[in-house]
Backbone as CSV, one residue per row, in Angstrom:
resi,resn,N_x,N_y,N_z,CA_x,CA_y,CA_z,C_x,C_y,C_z
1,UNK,10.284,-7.238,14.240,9.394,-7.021,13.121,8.703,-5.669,13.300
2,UNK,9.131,-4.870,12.623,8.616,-3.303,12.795,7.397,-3.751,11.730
3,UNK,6.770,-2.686,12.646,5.059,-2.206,11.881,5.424,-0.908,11.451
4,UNK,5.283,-0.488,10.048,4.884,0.757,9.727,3.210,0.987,8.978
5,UNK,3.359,2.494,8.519,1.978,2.939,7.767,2.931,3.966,6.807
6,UNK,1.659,3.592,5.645,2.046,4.149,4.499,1.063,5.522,4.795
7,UNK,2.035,5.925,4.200,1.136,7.640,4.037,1.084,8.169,2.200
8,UNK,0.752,9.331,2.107,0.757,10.092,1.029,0.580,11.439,1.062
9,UNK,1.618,11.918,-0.199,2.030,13.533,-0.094,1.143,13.339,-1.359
10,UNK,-0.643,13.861,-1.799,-1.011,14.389,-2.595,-0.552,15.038,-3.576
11,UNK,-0.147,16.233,-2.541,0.576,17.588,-3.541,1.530,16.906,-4.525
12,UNK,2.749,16.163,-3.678,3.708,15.745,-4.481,3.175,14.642,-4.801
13,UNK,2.755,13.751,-4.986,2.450,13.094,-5.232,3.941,11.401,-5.015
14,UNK,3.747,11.542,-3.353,5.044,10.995,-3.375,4.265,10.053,-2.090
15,UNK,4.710,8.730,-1.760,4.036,8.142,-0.833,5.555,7.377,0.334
16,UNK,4.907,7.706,1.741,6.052,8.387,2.601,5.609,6.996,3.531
17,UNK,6.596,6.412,4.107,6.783,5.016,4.901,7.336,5.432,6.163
18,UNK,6.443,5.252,7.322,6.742,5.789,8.671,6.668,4.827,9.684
19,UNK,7.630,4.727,10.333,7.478,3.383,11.257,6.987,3.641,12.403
20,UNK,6.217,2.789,12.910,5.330,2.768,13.926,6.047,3.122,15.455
21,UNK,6.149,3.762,16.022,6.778,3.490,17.611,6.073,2.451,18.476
22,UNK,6.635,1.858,18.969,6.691,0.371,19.533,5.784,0.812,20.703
23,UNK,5.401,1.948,21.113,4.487,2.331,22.209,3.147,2.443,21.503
24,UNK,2.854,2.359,20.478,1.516,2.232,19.725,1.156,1.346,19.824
25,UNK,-0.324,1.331,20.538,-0.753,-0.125,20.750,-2.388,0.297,19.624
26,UNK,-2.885,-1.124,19.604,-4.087,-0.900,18.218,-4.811,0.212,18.808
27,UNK,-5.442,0.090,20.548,-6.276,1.410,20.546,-5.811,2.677,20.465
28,UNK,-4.221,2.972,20.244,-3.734,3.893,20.012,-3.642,4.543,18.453
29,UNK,-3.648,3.356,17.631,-3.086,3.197,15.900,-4.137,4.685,15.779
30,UNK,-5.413,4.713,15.686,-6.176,5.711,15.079,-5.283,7.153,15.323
31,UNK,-5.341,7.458,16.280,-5.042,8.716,17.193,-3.994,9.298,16.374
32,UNK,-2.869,7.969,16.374,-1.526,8.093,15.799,-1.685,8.557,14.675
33,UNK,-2.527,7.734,13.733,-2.425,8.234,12.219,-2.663,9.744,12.093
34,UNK,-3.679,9.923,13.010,-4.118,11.574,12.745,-3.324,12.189,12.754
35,UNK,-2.462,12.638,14.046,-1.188,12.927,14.510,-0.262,12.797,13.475
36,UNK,-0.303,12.043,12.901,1.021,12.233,11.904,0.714,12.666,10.412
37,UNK,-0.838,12.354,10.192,-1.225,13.771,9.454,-1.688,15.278,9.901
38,UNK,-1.717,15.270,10.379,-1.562,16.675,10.789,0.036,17.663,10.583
39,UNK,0.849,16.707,11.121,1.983,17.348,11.487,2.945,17.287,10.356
40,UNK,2.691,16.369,9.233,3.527,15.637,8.161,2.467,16.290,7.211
41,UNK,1.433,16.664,7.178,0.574,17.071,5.616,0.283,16.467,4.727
42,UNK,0.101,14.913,5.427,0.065,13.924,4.343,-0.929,12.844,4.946
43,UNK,-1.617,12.254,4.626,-2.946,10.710,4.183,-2.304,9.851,4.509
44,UNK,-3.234,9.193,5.689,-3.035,8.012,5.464,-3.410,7.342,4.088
45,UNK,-2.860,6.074,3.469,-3.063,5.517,2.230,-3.928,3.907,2.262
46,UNK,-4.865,4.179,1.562,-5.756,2.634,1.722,-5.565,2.204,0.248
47,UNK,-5.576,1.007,0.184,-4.869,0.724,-1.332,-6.569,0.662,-2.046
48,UNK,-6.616,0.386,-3.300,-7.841,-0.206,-3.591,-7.331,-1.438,-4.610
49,UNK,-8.177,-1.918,-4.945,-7.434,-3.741,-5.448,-7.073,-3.390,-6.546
50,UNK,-7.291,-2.307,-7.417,-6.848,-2.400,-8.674,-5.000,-1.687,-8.304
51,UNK,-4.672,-1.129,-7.726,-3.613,-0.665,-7.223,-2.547,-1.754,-6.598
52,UNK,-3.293,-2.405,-5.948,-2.923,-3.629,-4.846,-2.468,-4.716,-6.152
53,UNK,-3.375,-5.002,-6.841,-2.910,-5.920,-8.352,-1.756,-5.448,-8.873
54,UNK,-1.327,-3.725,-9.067,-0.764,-3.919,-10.152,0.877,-3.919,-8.949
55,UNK,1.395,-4.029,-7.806,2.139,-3.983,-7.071,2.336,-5.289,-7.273
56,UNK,1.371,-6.405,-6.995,1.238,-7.537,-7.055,2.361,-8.097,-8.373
57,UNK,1.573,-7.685,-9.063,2.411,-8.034,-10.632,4.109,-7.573,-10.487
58,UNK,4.718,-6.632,-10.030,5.675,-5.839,-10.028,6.265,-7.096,-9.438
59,UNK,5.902,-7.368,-8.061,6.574,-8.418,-7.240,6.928,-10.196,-8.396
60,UNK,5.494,-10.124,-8.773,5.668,-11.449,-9.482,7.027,-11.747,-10.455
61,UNK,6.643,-10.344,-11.331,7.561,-10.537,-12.125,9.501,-10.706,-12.124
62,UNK,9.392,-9.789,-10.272,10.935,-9.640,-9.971,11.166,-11.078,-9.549
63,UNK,10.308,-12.066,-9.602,10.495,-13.280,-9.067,10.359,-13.674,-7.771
64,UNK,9.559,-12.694,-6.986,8.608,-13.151,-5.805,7.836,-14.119,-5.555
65,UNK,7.250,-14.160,-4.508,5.784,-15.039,-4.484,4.944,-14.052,-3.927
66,UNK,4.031,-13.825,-3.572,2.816,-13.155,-3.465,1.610,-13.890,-3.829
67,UNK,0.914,-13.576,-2.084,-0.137,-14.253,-1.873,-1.479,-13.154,-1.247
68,UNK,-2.618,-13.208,-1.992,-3.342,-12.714,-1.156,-4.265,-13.531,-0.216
69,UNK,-4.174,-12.621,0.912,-5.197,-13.059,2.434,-6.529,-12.794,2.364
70,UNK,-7.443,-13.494,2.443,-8.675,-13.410,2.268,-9.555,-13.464,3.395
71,UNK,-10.289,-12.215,3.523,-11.374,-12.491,4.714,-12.703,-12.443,4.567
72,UNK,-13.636,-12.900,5.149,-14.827,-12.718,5.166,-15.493,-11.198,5.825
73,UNK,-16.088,-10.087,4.813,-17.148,-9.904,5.620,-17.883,-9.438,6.853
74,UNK,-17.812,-8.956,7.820,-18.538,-9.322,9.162,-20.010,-9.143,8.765
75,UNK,-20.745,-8.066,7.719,-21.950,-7.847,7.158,-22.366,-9.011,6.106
76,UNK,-21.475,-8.977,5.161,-21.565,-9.402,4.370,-21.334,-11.304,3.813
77,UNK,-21.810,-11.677,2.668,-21.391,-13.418,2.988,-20.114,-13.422,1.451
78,UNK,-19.804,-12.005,1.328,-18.575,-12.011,0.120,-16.979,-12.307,1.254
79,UNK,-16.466,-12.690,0.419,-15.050,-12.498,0.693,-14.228,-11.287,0.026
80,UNK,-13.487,-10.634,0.823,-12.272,-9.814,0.370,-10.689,-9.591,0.656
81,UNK,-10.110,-8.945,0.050,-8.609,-9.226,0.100,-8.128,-8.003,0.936
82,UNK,-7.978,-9.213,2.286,-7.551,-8.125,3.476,-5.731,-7.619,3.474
83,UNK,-5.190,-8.444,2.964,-3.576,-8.215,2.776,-3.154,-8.595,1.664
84,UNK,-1.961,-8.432,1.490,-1.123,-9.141,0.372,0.381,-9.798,0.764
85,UNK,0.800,-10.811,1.267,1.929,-11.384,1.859,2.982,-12.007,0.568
86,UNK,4.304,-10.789,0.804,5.246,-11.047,-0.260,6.482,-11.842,0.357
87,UNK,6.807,-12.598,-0.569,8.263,-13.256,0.283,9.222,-13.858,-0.892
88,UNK,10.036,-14.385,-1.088,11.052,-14.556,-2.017,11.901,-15.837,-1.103
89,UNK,12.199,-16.909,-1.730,12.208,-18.067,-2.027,12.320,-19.043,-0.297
90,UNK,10.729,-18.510,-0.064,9.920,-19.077,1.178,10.413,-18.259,2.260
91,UNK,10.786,-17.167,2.158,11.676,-16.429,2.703,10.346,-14.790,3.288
92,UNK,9.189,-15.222,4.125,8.641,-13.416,4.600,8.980,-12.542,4.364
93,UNK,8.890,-11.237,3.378,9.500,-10.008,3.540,8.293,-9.016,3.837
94,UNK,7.078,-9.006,3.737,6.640,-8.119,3.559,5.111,-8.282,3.855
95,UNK,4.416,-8.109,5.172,3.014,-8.141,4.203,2.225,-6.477,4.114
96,UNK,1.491,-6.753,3.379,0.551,-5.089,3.033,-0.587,-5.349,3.202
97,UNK,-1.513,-4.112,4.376,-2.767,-4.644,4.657,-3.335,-3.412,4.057
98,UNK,-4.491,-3.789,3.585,-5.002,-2.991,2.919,-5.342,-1.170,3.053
99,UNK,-5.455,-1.439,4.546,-5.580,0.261,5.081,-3.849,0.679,5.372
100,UNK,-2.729,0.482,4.669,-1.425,0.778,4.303,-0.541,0.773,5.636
101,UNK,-1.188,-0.040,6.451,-0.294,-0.818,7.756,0.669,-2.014,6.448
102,UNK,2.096,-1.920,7.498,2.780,-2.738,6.281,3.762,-3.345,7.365
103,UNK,3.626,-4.889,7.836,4.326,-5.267,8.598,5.742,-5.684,7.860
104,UNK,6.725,-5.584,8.482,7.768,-5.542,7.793,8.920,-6.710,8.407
105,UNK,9.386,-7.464,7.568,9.525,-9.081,8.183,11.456,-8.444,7.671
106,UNK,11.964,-8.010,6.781,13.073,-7.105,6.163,13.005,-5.793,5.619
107,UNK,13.788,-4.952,6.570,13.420,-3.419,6.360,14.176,-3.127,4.835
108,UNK,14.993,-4.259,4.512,15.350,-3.864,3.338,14.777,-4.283,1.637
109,UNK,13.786,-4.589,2.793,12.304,-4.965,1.563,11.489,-3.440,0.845
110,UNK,11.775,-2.679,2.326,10.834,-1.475,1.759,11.268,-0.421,0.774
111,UNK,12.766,-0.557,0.401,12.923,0.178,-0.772,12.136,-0.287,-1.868
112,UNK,12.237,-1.572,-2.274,11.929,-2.250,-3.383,10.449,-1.746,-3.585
113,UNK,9.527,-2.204,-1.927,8.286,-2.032,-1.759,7.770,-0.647,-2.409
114,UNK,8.458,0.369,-2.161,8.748,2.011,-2.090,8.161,2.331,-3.905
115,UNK,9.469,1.659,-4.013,9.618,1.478,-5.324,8.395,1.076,-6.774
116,UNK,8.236,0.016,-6.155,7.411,-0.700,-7.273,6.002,-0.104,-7.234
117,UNK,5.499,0.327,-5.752,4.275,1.043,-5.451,4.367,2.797,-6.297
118,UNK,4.831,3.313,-5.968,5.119,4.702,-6.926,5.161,4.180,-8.791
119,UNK,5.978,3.142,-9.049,5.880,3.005,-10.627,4.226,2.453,-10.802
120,UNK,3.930,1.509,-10.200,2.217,1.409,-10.473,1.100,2.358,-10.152
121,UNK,1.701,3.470,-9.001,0.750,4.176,-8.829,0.526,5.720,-10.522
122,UNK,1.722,5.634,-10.600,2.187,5.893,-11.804,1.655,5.971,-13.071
123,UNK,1.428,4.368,-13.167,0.862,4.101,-14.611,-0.300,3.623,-14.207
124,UNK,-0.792,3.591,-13.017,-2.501,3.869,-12.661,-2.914,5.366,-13.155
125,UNK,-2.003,6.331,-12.467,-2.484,7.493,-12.402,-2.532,8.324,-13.841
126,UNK,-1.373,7.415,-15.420,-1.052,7.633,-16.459,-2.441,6.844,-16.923
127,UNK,-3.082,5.768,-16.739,-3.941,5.631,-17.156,-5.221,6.058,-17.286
128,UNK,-5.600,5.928,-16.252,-6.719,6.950,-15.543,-6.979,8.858,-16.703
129,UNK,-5.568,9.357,-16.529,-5.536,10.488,-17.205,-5.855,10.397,-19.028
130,UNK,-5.133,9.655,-19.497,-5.978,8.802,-20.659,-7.065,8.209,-21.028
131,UNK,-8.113,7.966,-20.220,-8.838,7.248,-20.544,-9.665,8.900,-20.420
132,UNK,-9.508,9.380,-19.368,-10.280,11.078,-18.949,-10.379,12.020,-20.340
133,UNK,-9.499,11.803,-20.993,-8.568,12.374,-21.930,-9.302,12.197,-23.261
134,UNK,-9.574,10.793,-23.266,-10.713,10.191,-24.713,-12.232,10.191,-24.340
135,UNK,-12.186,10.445,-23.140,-13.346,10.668,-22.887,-14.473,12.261,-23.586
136,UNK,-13.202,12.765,-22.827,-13.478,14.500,-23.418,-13.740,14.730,-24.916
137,UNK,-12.879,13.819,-25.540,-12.633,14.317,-27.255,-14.343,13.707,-27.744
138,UNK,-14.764,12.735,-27.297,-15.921,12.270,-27.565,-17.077,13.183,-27.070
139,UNK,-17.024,13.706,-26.720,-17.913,14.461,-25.865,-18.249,15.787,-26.800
């Protein structure tokens, strides 16, 4: 079960899936990420839930299951959605944690994954520009 991290090319606006080396241990994970922005020119990627939803949906509709993981808090007495665990007919493929660690249960999950994340980031980023857009004319 490879661990990767999601990254992001700003400029291009293209989001880049890098697998973890098996010598990365958690007190190492930070260090690493830096390191591979630095050298790659690209972000680490933290989802935010409205992003995380619309991936969600992508999966549903291809006839997935998708579940989100819920944690408490350590400050706080709210709950929030620490992952998102995808799988297809009871079958693990995928989970996504919110700071774009993405344990990977079938590496041939992450095209799809690849995939459906760029078309929502997409018509997040098509929306967003529209709404900016009617904003101005009112103004």
């Amino acid at each position: 079960m490879p661990l990767c991290q999601l990254f992001i090319n700003h400029e291009q606006n293209q989001f880049i899936v890098v697998q973890m080396p098996d010598e990365i241990t958690p007190d190492k994970y930070q260090g690493w990420i830096t390191q591979e922005e630095q050298v790659e020119h690209v972000q680490a990627f933290d989802f935010s839930q409205q992003l995380l939803d619309r991936v969600t949906l992508k999966y549903v509709a291809a006839q997935y299951e998708a579940k989100y993981v819920m944690m408490k808090a350590p400050v706080e007495e709210q709950l929030f959605v620490s992952s998102l665990e995808i799988s297809k007919q009871n079958e693990e493929k995928l989970d996504v944690v919110r700071n774009g660690l993405l344990i990977v249960f079938d590496k041939e999950e992450l095209e799809h994954f690849t995939s459906f994340l760029q078309e929502a980031w997409n018509e997040a980023r098509m929306q967003y520009s529209i709404f900016f857009s009617s904003q101005e004319k009112e103004a």
